PDB file of C-alpha atoms in Angstrom:
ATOM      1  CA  UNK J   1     126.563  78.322 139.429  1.00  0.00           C
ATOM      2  CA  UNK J   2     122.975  76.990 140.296  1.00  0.00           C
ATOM      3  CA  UNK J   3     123.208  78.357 143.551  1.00  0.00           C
ATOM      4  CA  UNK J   4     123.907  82.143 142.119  1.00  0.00           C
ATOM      5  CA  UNK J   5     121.339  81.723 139.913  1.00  0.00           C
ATOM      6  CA  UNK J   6     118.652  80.395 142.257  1.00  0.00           C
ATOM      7  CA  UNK J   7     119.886  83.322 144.475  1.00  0.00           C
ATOM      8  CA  UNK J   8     119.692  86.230 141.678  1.00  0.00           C
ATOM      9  CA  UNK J   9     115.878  84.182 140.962  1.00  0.00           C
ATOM     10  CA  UNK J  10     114.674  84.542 144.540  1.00  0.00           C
ATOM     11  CA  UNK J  11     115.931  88.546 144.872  1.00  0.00           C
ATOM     12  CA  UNK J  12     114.312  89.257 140.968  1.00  0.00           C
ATOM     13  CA  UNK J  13     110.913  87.619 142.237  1.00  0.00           C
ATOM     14  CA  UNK J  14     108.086  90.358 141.596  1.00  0.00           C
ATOM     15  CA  UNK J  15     106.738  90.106 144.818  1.00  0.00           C
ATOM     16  CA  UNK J  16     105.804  92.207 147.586  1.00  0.00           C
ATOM     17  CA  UNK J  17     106.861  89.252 150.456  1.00  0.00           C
ATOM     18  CA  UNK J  18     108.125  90.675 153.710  1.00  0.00           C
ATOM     19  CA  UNK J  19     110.151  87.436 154.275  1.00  0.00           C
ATOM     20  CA  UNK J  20     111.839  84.837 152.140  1.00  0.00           C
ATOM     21  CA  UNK J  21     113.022  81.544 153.566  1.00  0.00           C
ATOM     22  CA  UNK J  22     112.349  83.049 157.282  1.00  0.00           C
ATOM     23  CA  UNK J  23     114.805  86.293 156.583  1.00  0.00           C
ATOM     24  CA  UNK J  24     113.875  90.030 155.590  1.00  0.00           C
ATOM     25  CA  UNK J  25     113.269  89.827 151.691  1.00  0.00           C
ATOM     26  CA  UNK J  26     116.369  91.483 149.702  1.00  0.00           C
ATOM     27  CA  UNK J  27     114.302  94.599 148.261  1.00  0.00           C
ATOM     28  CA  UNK J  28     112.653  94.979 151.745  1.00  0.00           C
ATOM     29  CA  UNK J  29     116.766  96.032 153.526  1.00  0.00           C
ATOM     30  CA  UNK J  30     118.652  97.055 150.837  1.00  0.00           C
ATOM     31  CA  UNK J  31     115.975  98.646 148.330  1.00  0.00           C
ATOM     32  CA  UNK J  32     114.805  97.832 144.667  1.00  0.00           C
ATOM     33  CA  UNK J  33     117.819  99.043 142.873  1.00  0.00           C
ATOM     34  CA  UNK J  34     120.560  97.498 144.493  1.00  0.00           C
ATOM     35  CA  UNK J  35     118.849  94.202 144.588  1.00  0.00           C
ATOM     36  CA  UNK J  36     118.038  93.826 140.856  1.00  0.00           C
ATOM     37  CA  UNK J  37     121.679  94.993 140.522  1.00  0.00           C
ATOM     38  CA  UNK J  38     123.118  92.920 142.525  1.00  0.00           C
ATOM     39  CA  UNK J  39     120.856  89.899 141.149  1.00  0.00           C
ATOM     40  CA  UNK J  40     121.942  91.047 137.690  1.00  0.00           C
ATOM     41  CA  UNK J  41     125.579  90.450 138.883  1.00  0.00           C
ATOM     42  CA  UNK J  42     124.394  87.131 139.699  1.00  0.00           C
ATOM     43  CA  UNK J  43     123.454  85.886 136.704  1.00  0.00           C
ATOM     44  CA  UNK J  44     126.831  87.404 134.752  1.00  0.00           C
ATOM     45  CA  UNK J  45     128.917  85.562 137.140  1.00  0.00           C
ATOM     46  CA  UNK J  46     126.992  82.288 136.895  1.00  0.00           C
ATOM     47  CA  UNK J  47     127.564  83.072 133.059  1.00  0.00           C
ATOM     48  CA  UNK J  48     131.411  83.639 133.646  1.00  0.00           C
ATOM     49  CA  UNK J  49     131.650  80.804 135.839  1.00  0.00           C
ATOM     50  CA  UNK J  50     129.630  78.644 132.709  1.00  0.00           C
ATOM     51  CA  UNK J  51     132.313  79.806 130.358  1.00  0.00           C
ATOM     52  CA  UNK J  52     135.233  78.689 132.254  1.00  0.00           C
ATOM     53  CA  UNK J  53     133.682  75.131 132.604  1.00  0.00           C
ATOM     54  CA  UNK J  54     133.673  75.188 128.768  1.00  0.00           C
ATOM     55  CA  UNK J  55     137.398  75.805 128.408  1.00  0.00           C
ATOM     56  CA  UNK J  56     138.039  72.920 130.351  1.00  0.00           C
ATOM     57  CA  UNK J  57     136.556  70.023 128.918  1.00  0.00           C
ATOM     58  CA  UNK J  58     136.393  67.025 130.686  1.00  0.00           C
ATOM     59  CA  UNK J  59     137.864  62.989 129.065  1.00  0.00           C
ATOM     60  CA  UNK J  60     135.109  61.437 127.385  1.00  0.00           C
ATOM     61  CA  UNK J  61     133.730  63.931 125.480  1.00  0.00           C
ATOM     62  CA  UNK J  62     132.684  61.845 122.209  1.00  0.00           C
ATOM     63  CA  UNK J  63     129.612  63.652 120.664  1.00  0.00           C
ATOM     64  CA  UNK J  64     128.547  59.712 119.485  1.00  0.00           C
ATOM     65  CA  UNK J  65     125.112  59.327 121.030  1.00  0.00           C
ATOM     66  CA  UNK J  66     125.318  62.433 122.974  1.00  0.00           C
ATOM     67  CA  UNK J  67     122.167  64.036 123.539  1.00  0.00           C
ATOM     68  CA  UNK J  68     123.617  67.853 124.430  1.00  0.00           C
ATOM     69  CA  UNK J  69     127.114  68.934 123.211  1.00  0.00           C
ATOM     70  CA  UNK J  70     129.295  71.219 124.996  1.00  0.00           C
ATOM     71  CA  UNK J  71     129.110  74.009 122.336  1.00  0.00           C
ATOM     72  CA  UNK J  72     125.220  74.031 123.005  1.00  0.00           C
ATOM     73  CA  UNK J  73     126.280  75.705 126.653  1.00  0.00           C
ATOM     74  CA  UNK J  74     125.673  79.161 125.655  1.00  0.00           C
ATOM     75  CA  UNK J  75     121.849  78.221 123.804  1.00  0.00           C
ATOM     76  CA  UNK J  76     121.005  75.946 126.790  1.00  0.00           C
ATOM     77  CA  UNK J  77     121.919  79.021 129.554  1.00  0.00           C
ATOM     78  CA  UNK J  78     120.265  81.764 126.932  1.00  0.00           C
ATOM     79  CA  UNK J  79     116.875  79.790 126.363  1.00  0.00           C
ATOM     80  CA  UNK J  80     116.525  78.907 130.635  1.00  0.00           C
ATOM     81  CA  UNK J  81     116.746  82.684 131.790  1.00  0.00           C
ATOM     82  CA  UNK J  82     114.653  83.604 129.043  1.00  0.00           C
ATOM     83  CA  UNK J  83     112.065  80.530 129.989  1.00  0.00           C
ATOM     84  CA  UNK J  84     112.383  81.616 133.648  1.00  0.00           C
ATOM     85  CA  UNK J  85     112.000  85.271 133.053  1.00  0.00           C
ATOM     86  CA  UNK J  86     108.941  84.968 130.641  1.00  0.00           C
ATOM     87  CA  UNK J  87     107.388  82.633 133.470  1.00  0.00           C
ATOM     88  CA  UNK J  88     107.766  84.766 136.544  1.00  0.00           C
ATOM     89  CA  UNK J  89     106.206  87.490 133.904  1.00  0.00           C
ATOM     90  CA  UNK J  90     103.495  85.965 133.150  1.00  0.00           C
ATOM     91  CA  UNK J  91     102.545  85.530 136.915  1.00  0.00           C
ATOM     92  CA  UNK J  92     103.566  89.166 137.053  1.00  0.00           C
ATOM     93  CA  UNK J  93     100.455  90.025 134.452  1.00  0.00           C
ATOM     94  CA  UNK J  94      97.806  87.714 135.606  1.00  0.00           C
ATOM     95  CA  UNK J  95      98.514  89.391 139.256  1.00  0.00           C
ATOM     96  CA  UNK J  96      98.942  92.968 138.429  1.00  0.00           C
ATOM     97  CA  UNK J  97      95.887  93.030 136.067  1.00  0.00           C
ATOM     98  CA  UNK J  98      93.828  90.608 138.213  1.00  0.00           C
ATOM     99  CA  UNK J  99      93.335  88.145 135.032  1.00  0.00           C
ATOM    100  CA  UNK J 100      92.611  84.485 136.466  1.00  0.00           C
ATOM    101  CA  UNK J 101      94.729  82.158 134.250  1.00  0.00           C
ATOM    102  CA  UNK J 102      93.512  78.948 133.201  1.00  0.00           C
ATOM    103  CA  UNK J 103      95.387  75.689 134.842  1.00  0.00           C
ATOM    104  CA  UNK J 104      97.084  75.005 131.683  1.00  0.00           C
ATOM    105  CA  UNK J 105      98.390  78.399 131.227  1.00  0.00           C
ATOM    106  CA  UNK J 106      99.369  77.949 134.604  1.00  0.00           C
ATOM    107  CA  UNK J 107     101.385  74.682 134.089  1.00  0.00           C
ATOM    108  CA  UNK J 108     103.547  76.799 131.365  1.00  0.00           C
ATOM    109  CA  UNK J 109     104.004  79.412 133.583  1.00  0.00           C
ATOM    110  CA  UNK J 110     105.362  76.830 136.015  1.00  0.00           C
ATOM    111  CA  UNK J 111     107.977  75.063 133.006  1.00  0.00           C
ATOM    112  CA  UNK J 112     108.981  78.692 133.017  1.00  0.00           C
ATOM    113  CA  UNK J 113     109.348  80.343 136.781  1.00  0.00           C
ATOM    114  CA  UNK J 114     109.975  76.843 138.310  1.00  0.00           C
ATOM    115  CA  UNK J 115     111.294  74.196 135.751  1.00  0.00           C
ATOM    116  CA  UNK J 116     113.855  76.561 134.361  1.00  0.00           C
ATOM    117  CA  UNK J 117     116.770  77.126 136.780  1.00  0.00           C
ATOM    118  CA  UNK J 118     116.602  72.725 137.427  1.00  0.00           C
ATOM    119  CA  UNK J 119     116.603  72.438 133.806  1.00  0.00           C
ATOM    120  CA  UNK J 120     119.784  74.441 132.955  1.00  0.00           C
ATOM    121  CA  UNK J 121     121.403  72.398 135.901  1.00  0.00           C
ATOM    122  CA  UNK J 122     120.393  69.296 134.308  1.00  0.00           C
ATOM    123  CA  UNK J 123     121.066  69.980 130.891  1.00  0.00           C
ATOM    124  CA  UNK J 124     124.920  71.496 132.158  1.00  0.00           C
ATOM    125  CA  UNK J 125     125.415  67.743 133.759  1.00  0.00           C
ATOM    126  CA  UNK J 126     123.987  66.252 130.447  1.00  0.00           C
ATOM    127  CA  UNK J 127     126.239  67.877 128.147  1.00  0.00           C
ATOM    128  CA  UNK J 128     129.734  66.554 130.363  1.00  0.00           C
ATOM    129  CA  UNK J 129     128.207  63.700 131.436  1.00  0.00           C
ATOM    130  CA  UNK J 130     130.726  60.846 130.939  1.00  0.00           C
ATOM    131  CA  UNK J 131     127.922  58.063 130.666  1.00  0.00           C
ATOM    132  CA  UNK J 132     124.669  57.537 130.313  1.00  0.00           C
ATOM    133  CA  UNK J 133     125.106  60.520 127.724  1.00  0.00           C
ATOM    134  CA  UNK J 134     122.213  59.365 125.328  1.00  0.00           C
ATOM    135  CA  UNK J 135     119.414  59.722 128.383  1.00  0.00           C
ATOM    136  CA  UNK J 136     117.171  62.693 128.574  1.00  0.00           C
ATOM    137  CA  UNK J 137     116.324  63.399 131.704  1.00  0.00           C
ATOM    138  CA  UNK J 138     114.712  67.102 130.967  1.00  0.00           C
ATOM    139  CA  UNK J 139     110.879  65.594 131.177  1.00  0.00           C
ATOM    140  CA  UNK J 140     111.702  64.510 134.507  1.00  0.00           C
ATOM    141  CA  UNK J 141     112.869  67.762 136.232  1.00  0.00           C
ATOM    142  CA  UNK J 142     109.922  69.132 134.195  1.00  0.00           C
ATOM    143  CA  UNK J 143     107.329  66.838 136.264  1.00  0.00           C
ATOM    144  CA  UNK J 144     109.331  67.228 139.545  1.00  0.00           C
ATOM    145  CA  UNK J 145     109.564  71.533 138.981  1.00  0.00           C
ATOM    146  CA  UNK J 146     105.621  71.427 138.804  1.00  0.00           C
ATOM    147  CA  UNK J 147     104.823  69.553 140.781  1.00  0.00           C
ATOM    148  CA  UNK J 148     107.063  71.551 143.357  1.00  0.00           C
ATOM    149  CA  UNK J 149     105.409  74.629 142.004  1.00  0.00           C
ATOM    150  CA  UNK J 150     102.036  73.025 142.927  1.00  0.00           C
ATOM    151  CA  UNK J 151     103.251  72.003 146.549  1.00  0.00           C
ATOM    152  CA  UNK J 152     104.235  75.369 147.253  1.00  0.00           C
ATOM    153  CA  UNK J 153     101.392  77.210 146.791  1.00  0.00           C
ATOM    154  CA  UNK J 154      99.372  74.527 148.636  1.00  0.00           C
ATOM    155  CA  UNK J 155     101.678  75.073 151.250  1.00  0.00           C
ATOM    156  CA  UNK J 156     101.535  78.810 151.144  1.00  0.00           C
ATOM    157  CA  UNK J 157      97.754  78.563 151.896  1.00  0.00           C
ATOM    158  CA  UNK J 158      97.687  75.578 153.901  1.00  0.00           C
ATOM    159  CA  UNK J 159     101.292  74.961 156.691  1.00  0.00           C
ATOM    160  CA  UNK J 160     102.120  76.572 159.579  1.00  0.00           C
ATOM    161  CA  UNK J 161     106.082  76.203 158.999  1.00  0.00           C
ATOM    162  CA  UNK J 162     105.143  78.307 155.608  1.00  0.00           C
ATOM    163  CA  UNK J 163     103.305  80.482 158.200  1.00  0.00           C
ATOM    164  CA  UNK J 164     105.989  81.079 160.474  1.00  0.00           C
ATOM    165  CA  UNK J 165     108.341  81.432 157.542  1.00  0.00           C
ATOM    166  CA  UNK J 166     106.591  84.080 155.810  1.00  0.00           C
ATOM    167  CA  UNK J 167     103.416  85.204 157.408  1.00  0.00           C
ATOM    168  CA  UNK J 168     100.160  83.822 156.933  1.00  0.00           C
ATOM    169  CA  UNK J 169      98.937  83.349 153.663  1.00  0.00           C
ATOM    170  CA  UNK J 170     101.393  85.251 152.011  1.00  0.00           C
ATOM    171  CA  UNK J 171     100.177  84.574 148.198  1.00  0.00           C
ATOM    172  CA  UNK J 172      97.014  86.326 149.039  1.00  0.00           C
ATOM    173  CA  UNK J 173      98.573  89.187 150.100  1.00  0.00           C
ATOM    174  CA  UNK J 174     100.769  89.351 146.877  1.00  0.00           C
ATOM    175  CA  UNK J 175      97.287  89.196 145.205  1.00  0.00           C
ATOM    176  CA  UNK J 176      98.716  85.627 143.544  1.00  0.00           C
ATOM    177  CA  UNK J 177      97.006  83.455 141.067  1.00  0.00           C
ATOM    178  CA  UNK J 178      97.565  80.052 143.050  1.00  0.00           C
ATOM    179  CA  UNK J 179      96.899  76.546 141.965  1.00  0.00           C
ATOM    180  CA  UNK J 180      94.198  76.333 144.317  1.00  0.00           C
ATOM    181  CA  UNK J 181      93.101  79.485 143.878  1.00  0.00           C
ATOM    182  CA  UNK J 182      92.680  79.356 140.377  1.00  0.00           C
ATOM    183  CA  UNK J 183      90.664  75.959 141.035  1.00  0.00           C
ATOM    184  CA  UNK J 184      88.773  78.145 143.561  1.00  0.00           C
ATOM    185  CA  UNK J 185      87.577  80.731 140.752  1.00  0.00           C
ATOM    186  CA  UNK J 186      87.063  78.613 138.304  1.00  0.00           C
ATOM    187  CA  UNK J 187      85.017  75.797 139.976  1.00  0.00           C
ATOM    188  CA  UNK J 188      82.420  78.682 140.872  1.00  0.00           C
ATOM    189  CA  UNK J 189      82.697  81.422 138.208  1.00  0.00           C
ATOM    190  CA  UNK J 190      79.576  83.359 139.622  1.00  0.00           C
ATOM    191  CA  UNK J 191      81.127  83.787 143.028  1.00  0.00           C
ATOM    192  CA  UNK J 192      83.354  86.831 143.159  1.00  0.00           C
ATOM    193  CA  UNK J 193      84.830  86.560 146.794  1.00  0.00           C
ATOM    194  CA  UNK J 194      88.088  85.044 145.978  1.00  0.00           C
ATOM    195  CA  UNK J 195      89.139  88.202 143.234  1.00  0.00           C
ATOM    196  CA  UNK J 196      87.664  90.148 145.516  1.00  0.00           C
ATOM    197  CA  UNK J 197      90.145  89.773 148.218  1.00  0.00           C
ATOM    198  CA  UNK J 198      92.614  89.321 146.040  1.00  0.00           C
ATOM    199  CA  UNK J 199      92.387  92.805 144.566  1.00  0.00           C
ATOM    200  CA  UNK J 200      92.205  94.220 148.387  1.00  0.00           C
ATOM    201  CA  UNK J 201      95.895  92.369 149.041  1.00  0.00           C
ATOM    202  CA  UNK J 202      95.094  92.105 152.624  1.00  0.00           C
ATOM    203  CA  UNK J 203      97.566  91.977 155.376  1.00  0.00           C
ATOM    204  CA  UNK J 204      96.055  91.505 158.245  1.00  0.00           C
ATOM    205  CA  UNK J 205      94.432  88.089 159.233  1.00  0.00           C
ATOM    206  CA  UNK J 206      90.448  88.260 158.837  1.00  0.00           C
ATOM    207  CA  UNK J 207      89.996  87.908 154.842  1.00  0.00           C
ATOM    208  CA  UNK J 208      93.047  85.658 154.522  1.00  0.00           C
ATOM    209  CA  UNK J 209      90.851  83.456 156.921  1.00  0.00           C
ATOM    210  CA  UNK J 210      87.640  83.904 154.893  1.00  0.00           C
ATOM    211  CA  UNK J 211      89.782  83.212 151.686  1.00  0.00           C
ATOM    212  CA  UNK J 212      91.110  79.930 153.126  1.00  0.00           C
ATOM    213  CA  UNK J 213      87.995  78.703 154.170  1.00  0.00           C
ATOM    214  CA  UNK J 214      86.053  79.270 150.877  1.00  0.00           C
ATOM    215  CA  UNK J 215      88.943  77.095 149.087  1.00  0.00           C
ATOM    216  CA  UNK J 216      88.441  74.012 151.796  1.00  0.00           C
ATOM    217  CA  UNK J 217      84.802  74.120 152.385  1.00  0.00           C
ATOM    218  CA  UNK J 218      83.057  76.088 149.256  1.00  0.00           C
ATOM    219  CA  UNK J 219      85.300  74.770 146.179  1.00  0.00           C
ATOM    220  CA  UNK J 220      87.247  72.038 147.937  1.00  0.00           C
ATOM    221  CA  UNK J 221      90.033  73.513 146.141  1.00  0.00           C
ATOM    222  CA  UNK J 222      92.590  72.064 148.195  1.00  0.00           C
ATOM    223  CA  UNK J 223      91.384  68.185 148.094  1.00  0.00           C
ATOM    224  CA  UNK J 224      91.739  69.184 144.270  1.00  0.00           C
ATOM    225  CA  UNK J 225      95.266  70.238 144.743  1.00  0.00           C
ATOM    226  CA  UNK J 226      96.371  67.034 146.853  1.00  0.00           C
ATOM    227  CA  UNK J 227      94.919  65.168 143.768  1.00  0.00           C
ATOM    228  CA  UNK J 228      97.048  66.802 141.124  1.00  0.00           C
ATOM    229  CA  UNK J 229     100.120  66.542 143.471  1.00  0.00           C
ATOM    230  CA  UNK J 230      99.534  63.000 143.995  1.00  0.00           C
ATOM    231  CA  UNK J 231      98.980  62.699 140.033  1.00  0.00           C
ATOM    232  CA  UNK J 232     102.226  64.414 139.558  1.00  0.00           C
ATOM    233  CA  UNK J 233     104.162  62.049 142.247  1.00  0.00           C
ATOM    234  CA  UNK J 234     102.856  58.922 140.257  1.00  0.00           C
ATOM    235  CA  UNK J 235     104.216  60.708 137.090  1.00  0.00           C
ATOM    236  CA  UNK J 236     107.443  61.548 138.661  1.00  0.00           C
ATOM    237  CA  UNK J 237     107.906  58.119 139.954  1.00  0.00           C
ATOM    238  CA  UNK J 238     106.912  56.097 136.670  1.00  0.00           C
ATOM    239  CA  UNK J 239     109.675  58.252 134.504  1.00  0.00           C
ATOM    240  CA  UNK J 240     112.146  57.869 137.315  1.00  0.00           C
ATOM    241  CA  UNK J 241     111.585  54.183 137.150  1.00  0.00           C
ATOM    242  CA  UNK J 242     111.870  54.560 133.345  1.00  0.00           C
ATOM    243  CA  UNK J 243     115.096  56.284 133.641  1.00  0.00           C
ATOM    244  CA  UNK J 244     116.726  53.577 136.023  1.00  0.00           C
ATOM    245  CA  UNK J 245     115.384  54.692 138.975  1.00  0.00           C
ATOM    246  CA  UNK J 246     117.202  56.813 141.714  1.00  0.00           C
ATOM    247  CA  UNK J 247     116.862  56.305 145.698  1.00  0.00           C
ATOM    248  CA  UNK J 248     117.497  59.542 146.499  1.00  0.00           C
ATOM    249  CA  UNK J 249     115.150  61.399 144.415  1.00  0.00           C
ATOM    250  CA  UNK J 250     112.398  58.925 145.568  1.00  0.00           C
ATOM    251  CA  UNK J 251     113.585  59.665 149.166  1.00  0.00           C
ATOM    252  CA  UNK J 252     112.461  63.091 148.423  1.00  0.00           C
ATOM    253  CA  UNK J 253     109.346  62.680 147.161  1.00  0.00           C
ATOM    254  CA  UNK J 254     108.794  60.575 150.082  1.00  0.00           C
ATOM    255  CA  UNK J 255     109.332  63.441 152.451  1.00  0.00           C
ATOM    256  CA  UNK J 256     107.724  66.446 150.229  1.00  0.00           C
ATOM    257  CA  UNK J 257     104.530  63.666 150.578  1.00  0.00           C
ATOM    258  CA  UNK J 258     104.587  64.512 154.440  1.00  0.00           C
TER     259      UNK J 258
END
């Protein structure tokens, strides 16, 4: 179910990308209206698939000290797309009508477009978990969703395997409020370059360059970014060490830190 979801996610997103994951974006070979269709199918078969999981209940089911009862399913899956879809919208806005967001308006927007789809996973094990049912882990994918939020758009800007995945600087091209672009506007208000390429959505290699190298040299936008990243691995890490801690999760911090 997560997997059609994160799917029907990745052909909705609003963007203009020539390549997702390394492959021809969905809208780019089959068109706009059979991908939101088909993505549409996508989410009312992850829903189908959700209600036949609560017709069969699993042992152990006591609501005593449960934090997320299995009649909640339908609420928990309603209020995620919603979050997810009001998140990738406001991204949408700030984009299309070139308004720079402020970094906490960007943090919800990230709850939303990149917390959501982890968090209706998580909740789903929560509600037929068998123990451990009085634990809430939903701060914890919150932390881990931004902060992978925050490492991909420092990656988008800033790794060749992003590069070679899809193209060079491709949030600049979408015309993308970034986390280090935002930092990059903000820091100096009175300079106008970075909405200025922005609103041109370049393609080709020259301003993407220019762009880049205001943010590292100018703003030092992206030594801000590797600051709140490292903030958010510290937070990550304390809850996860609050909750019991978990080898593999830390294992993948580990390598996201490389």
């Amino acid at each position: 179910m997560r997997r059609l979801l994160l799917r029907a996610c990745w052909m909705t997103s609003k963007t203009n990308s020539e390549l997702r994951r390394g492959q021809p974006a969905a809208h780019r070979v089959y068109g706009i209206p059979q991908t939101i269709n088909s993505a549409s199918y996508a989410c009312w078969l992850a829903y189908q698939q959700l209600a036949s999981i609560q017709e069969s209940p699993t042992e152990s089911m006591e609501a005593k000290g449960r934090l997320l009862l299995p009649e909640a399913l339908d609420q928990i899956f309603r209020e995620e797309l919603l979050h997810f879809h009001r998140g990738q919208g406001l991204d949408i806005i700030w984009r299309d009508t070139f308004r720079c967001p402020t970094e906490q308006e960007y943090i919800q927007m990230a709850r939303g477009k990149a917390c959501s789809i982890l968090r209706l996973s998580v909740k789903i094990m929560m509600v037929f978990a068998t123990t451990n049912t009085d634990i809430n882990y939903v701060h914890l994918v919150d932390l881990f969703g931004i902060y992978g939020q925050i490492r991909d758009d420092y990656m988008n800007l800033q790794s060749k395997e992003y590069t070679d995945t899809k193209g060079l600087a491709d949030d600049i091209s979408e015309g993308k409020f970034s986390f280090p672009v935002i930092h990059g506007i903000r820091e100096k208000p009175e300079n106008t370059l970075i909405l200025d390429i922005l609103k041109q959505r370049p393609k080709t290699p020259t301003l993407k360059y220019k762009a880049i190298a205001y943010l590292k040299d100018s703003t030092h936008s992206f030594d801000y970014t590797l600051s709140a990243m490292r903030s958010l691995e510290k937070l990550v890490q304390e809850e996860t060490a609050k909750l019991g801690g978990n080898r593999i999760l830390e294992t993948l911090l580990e390598r996201l830190r490389q």
